[in-house]
PDB file of C-alpha atoms in Angstrom:
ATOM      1  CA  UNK A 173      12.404 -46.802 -66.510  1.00 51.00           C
ATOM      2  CA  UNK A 174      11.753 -43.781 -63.962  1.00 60.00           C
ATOM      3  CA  UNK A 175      14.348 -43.484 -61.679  1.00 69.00           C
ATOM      4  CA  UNK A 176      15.023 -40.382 -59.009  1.00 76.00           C
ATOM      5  CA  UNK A 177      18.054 -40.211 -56.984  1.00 81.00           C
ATOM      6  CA  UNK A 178      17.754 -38.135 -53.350  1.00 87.00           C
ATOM      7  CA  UNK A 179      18.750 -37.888 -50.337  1.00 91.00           C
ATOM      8  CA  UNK A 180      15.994 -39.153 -47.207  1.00 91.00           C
ATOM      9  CA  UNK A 181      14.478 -37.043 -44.879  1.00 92.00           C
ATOM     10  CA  UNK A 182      14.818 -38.760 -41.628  1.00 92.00           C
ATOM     11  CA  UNK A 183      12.729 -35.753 -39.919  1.00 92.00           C
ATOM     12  CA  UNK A 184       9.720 -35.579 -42.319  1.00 92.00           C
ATOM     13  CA  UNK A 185       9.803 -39.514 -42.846  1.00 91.00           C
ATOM     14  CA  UNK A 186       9.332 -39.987 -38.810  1.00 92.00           C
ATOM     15  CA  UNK A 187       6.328 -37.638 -39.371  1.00 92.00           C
ATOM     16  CA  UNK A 188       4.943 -39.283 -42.484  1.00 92.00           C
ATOM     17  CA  UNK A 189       5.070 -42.487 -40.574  1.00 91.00           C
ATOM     18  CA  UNK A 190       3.078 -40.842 -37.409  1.00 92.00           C
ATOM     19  CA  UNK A 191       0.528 -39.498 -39.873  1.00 92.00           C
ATOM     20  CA  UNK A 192       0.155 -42.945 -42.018  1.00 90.00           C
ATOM     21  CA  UNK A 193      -0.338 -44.985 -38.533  1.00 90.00           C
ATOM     22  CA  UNK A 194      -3.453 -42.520 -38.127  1.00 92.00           C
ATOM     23  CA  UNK A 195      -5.051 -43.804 -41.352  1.00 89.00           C
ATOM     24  CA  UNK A 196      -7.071 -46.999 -40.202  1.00 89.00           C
ATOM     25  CA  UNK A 197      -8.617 -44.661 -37.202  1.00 90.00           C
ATOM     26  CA  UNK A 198      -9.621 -42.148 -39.809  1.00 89.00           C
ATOM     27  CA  UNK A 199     -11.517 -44.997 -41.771  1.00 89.00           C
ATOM     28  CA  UNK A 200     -13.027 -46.582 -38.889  1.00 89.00           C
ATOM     29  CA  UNK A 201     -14.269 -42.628 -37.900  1.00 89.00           C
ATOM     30  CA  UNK A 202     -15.455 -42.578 -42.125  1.00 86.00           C
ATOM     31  CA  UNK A 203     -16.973 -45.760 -41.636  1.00 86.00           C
ATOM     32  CA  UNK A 204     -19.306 -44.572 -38.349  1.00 89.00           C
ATOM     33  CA  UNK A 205     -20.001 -41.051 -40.517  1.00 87.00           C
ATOM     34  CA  UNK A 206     -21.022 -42.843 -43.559  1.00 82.00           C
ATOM     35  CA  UNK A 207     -23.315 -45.591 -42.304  1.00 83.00           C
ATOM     36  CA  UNK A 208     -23.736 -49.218 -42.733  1.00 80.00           C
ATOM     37  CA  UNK A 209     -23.832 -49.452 -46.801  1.00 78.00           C
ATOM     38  CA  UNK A 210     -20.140 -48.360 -46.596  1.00 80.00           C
ATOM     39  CA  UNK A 211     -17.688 -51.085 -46.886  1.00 79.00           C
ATOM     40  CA  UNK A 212     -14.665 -49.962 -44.599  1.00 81.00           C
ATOM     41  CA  UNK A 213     -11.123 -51.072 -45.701  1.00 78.00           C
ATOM     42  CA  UNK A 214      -8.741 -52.535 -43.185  1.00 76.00           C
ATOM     43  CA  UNK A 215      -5.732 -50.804 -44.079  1.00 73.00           C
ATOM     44  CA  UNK A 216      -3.712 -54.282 -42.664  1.00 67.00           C
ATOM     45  CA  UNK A 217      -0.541 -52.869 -44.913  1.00 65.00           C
ATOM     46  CA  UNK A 218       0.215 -49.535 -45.895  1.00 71.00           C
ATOM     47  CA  UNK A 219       2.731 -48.604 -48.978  1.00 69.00           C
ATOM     48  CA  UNK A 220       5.898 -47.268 -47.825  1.00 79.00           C
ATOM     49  CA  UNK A 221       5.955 -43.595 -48.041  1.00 85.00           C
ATOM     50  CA  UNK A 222       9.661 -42.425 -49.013  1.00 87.00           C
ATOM     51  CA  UNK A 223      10.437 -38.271 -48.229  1.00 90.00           C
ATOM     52  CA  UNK A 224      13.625 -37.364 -49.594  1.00 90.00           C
ATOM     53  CA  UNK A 225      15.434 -34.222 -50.919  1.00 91.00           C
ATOM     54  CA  UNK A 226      15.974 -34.932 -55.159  1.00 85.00           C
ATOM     55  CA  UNK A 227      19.115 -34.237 -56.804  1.00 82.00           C
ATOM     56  CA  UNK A 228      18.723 -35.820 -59.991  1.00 72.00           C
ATOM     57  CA  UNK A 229      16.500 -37.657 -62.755  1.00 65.00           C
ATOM     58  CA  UNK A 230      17.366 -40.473 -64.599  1.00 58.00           C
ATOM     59  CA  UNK A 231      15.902 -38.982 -67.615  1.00 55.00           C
ATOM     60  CA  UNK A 232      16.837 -35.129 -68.331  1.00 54.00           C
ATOM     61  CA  UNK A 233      14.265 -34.530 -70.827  1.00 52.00           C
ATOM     62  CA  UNK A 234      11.271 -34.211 -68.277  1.00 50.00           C
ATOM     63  CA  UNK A 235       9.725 -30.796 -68.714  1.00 50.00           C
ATOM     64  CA  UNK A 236       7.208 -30.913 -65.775  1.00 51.00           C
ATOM     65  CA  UNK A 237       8.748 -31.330 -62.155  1.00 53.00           C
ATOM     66  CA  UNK A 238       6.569 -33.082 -60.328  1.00 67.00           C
ATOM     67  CA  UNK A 239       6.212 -33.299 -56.461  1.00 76.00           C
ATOM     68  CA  UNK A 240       5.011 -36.715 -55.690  1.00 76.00           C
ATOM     69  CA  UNK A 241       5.089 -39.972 -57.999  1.00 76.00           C
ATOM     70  CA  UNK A 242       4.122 -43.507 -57.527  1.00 72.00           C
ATOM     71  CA  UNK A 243       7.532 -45.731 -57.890  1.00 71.00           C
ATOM     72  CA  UNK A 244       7.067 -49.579 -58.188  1.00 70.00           C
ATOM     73  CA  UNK A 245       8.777 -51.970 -55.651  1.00 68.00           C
ATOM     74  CA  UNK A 246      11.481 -54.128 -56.953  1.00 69.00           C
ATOM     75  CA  UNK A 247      11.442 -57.407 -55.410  1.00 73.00           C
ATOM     76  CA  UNK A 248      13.217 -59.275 -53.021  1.00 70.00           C
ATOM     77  CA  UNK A 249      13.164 -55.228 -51.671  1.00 65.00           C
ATOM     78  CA  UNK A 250       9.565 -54.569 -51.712  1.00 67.00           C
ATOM     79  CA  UNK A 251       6.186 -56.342 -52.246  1.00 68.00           C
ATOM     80  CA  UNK A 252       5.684 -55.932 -56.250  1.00 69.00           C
ATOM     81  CA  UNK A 253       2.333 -55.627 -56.083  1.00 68.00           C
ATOM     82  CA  UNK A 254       2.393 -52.629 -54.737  1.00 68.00           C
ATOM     83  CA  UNK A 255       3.903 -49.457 -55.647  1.00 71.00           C
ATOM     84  CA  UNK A 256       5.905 -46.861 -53.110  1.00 77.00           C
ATOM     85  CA  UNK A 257       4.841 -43.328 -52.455  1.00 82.00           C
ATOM     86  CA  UNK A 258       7.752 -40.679 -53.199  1.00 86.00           C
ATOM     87  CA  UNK A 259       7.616 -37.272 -52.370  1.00 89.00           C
ATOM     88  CA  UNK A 260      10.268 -34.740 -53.133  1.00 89.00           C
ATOM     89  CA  UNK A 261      10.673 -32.310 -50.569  1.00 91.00           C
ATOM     90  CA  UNK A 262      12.482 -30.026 -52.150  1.00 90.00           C
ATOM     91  CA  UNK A 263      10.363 -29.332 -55.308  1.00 88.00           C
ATOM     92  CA  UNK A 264       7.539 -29.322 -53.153  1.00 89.00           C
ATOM     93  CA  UNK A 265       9.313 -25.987 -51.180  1.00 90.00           C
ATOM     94  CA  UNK A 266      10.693 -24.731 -54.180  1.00 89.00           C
ATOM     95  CA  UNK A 267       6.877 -24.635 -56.395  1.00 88.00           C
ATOM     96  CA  UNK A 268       5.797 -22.636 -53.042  1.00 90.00           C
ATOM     97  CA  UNK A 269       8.759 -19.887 -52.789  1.00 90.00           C
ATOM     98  CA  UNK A 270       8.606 -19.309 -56.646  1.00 91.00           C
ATOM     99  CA  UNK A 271       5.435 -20.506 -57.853  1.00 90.00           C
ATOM    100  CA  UNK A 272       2.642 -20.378 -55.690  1.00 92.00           C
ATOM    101  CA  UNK A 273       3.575 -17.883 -53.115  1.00 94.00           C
ATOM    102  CA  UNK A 274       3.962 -14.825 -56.148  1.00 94.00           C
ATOM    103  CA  UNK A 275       0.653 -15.887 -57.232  1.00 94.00           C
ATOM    104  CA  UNK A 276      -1.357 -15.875 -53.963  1.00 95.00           C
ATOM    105  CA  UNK A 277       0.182 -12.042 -52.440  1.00 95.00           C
ATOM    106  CA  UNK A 278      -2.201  -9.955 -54.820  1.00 95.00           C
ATOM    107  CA  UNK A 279      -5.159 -12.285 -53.530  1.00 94.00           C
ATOM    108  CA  UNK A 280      -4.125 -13.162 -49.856  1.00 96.00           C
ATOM    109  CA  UNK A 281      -4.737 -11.147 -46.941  1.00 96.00           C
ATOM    110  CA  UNK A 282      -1.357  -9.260 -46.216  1.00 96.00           C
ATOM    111  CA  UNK A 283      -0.685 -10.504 -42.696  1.00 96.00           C
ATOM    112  CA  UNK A 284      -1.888 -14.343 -43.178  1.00 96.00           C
ATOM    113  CA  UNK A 285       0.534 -13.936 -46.492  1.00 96.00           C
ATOM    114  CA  UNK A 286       3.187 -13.244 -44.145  1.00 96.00           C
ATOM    115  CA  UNK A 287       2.766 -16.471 -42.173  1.00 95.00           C
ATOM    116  CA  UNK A 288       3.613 -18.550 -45.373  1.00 94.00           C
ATOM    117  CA  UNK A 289       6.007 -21.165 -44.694  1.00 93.00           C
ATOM    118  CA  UNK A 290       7.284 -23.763 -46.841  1.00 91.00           C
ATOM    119  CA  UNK A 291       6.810 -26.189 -44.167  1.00 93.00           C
ATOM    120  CA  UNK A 292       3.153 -25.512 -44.045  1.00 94.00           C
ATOM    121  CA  UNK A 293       3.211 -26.431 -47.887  1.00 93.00           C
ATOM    122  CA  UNK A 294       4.955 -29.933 -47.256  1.00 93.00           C
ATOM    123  CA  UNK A 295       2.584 -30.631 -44.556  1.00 95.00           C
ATOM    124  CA  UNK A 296      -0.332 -30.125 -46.676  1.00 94.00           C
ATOM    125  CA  UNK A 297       1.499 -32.086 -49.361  1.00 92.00           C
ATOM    126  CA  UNK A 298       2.353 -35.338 -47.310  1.00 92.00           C
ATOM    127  CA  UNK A 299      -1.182 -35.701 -45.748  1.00 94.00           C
ATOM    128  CA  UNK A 300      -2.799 -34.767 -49.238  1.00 91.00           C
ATOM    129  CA  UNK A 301      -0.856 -37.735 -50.845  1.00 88.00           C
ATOM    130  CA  UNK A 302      -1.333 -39.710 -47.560  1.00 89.00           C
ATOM    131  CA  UNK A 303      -5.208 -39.512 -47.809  1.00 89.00           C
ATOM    132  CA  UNK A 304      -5.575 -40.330 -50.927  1.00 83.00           C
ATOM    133  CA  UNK A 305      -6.960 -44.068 -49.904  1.00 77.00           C
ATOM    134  CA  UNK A 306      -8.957 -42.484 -47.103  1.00 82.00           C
ATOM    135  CA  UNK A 307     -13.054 -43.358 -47.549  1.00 79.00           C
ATOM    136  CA  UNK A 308     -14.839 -44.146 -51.087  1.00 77.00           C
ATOM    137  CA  UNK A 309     -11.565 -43.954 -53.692  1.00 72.00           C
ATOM    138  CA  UNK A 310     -12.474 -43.918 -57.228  1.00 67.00           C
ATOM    139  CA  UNK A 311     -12.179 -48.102 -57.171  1.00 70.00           C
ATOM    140  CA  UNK A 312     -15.225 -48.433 -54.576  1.00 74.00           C
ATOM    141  CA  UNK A 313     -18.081 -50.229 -55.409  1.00 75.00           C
ATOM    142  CA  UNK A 314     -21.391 -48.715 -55.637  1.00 73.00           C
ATOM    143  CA  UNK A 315     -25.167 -49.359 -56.853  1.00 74.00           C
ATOM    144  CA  UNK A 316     -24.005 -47.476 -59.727  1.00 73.00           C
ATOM    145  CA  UNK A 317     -21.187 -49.338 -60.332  1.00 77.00           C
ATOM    146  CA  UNK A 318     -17.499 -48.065 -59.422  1.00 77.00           C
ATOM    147  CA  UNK A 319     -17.205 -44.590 -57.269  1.00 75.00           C
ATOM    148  CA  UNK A 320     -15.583 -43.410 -60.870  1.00 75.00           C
ATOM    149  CA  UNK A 321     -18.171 -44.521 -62.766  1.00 78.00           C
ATOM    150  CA  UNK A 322     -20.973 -43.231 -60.914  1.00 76.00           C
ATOM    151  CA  UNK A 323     -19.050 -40.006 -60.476  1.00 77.00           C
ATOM    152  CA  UNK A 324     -18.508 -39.586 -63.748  1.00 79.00           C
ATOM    153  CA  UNK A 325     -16.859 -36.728 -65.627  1.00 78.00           C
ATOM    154  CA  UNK A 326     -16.719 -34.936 -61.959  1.00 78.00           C
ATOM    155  CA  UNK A 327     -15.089 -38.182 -60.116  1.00 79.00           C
ATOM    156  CA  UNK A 328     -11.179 -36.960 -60.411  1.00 81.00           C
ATOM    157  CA  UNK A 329     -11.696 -33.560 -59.062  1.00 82.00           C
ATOM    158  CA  UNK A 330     -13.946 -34.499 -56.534  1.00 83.00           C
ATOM    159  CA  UNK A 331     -11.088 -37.189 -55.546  1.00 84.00           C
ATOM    160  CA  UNK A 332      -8.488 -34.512 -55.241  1.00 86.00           C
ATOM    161  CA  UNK A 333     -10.686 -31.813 -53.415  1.00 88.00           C
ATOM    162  CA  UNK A 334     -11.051 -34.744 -50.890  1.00 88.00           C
ATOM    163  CA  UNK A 335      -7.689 -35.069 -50.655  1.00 90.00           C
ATOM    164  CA  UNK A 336      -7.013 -31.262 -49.703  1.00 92.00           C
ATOM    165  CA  UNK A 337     -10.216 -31.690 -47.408  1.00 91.00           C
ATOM    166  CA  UNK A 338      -9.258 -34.910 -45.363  1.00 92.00           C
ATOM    167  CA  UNK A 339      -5.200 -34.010 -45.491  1.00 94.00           C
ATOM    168  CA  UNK A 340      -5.868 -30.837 -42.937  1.00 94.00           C
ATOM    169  CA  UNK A 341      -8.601 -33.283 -41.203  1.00 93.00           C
ATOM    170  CA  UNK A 342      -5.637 -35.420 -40.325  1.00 94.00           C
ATOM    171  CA  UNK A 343      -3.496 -32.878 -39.832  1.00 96.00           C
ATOM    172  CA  UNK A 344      -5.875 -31.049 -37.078  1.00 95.00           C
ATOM    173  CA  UNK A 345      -6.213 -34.871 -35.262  1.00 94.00           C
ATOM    174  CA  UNK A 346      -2.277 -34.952 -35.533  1.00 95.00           C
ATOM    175  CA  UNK A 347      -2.486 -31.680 -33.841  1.00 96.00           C
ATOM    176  CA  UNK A 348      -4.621 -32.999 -31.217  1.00 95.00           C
ATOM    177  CA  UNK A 349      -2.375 -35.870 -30.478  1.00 94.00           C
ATOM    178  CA  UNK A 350       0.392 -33.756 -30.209  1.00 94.00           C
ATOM    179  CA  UNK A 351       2.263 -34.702 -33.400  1.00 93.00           C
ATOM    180  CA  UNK A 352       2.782 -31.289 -34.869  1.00 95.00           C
ATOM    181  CA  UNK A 353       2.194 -27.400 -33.414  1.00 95.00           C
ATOM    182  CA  UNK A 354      -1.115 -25.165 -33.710  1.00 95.00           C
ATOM    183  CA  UNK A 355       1.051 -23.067 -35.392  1.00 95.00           C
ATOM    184  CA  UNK A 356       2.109 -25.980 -37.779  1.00 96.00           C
ATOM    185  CA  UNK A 357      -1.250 -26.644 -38.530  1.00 96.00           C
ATOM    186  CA  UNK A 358      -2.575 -22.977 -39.190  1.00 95.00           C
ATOM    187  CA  UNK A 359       0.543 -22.840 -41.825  1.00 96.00           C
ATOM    188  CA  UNK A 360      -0.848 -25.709 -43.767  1.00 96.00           C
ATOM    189  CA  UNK A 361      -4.390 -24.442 -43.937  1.00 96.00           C
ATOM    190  CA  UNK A 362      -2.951 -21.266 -45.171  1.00 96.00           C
ATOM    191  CA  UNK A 363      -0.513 -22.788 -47.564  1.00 95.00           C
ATOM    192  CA  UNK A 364      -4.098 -24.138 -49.011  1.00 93.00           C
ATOM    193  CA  UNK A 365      -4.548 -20.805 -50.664  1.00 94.00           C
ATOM    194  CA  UNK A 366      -1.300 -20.566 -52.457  1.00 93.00           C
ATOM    195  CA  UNK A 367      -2.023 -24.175 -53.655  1.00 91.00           C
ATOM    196  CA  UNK A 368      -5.630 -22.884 -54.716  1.00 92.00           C
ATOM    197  CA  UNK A 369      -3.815 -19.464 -56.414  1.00 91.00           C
ATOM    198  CA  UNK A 370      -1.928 -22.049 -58.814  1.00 89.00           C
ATOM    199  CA  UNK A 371      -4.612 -24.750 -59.196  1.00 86.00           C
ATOM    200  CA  UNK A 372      -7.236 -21.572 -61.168  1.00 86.00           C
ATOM    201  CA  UNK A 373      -4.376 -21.114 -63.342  1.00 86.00           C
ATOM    202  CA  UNK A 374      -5.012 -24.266 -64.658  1.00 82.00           C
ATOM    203  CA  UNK A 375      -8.435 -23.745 -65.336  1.00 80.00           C
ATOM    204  CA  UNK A 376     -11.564 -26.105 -66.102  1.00 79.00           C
ATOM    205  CA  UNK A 377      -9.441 -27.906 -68.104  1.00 80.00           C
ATOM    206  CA  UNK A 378      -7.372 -29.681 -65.455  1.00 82.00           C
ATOM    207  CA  UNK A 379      -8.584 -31.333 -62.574  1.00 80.00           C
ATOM    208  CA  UNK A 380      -6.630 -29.737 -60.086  1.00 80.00           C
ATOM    209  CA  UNK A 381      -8.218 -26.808 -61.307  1.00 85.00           C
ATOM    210  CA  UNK A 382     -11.805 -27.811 -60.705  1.00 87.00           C
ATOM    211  CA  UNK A 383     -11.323 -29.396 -57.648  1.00 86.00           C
ATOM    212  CA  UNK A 384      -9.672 -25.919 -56.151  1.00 90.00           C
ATOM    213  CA  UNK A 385     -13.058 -24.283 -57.444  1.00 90.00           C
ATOM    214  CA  UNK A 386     -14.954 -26.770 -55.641  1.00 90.00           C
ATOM    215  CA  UNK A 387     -13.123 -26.379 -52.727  1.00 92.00           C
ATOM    216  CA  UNK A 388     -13.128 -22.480 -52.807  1.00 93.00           C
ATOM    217  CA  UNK A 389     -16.527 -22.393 -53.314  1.00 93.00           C
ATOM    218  CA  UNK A 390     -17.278 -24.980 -50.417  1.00 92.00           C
ATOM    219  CA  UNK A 391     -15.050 -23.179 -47.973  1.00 93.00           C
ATOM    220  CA  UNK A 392     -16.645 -19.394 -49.182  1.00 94.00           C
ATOM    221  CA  UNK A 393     -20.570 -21.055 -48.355  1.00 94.00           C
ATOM    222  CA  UNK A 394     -18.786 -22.187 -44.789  1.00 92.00           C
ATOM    223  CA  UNK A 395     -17.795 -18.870 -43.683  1.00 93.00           C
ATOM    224  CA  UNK A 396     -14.083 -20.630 -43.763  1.00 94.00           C
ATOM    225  CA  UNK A 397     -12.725 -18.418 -46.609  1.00 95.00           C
ATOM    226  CA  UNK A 398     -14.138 -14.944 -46.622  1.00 95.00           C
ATOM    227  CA  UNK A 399     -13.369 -11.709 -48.546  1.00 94.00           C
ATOM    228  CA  UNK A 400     -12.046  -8.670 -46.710  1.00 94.00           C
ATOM    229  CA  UNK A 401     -12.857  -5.090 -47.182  1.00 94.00           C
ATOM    230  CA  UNK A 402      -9.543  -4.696 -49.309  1.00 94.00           C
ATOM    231  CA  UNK A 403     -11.022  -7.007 -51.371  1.00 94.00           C
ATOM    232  CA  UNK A 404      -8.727  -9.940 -50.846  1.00 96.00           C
ATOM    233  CA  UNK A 405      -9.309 -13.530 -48.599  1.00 95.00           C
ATOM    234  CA  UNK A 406      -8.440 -14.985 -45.350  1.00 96.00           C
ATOM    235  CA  UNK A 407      -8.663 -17.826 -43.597  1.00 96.00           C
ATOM    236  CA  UNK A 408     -11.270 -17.682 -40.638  1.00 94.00           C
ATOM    237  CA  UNK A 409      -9.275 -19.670 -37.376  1.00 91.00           C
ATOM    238  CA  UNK A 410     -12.251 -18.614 -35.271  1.00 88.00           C
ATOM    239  CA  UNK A 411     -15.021 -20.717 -37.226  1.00 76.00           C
ATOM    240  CA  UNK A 412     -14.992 -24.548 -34.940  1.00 62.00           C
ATOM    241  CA  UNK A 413     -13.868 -27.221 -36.938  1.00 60.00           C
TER     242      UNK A 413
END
């Protein structure tokens, strides 16, 4: 039995709830982009998605402090057939400040380094997780069978690259709507590299890992990410899109 005990976060879980009642207008814009053949979901229910600060485990012997986690629903309380989104705030701002953060400053360009926030990191976070149902999921039937199947060896890190890709998608529609700041949203892209610093520690062997070197290399061809003369990389807020 997994069990975390927190406290709620009244002021991100107001903001998870705007971003999650964005989803079935992001599929229906998926749907137009990727044509007829593509079966659109409905998105008639969404899981709960629970932000709180964690100030305990049930079990003490976990090594690895994770940042999000899939908790099932215990009925009469929730539907049991689905599962409830948790994300712990508090790890997620703590991996940036002493993790990722030290890691990106040799790499990241000095002043967009400075504009690190751990905001920007939970903002990334929440619509990463959010997205993760967003257009073809691993489940989706294809010609070739299921999106995992035809994917292949390659279909988990192209499923969390996506999820980087479509959270800041939402985030810059959020943005739009009025949900959250420029300046909010320019934090989260940036907190992307510090997430990307981490993830090529992991290497080819994880697929965090390979999905940041996807991503890097995507965002390099785009003109998004680009090297300075010092040698280090930036962030490009003048490219559209």
């Amino acid at each position: 039995l997994e069990q975390i005990i927190g406290v709620k976060d009244e002021k991100y879980e107001k903001l998870t709830d705007g971003l999650r009642n964005m989803i079935p207008a992001a599929e229906d814009r998926l749907a137009q982009l990727l044509g007829s053949d593509y079966s659109k979901r409905d998105f008639k229910f969404l899981p709960t998605v629970i932000c709180i600060n964690s100030v305990g485990f049930a079990d003490n012997r976990c090594e690895y402090v994770g940042i999000a986690m899939n908790l099932p629903n215990v009925t009469p309380y929730g539907r049991g057939d689905l599962t409830k989104k948790v994300i712990l705030l508090n790890n997620v701002a703590a991996r940036e400040k002493y993790v990722s953060r030290p890691m990106a400053e040799p790499l990241m360009d000095p002043e967009q380094f400075r504009q690190l926030s751990s905001e920007g990191m939970l903002l990334a976070t929440i619509s990463h997780e959010i997205v993760h149902g967003l257009g073809p999921t691993l489940g989706y039937d294809t010609p070739h069978g299921k999106m995992s199947d035809a994917l292949k060896e390659y279909s988990s890190l192209l499923e969390e690259a996506k999820a980087d890709l479509y959270g800041i998608t939402l985030l810059k529609a959020a943005q739009q709507q009025g949900k959250i700041s420029i300046s909010q949203l320019q934090e989260a892209v940036l907190s992307l590299f510090t997430h990307y610093s981490r993830g090529l520690s992991y290497g080819e062997d994880d697929v965090h890992g390979e999905g940041v070197m996807v991503e890097i290399t995507a965002l390099t061809k785009a003109g998004v990410l680009v090297e300075t003369s010092e040698g280090r990389y930036k962030f490009d807020f003048t490219r559209p899109n």
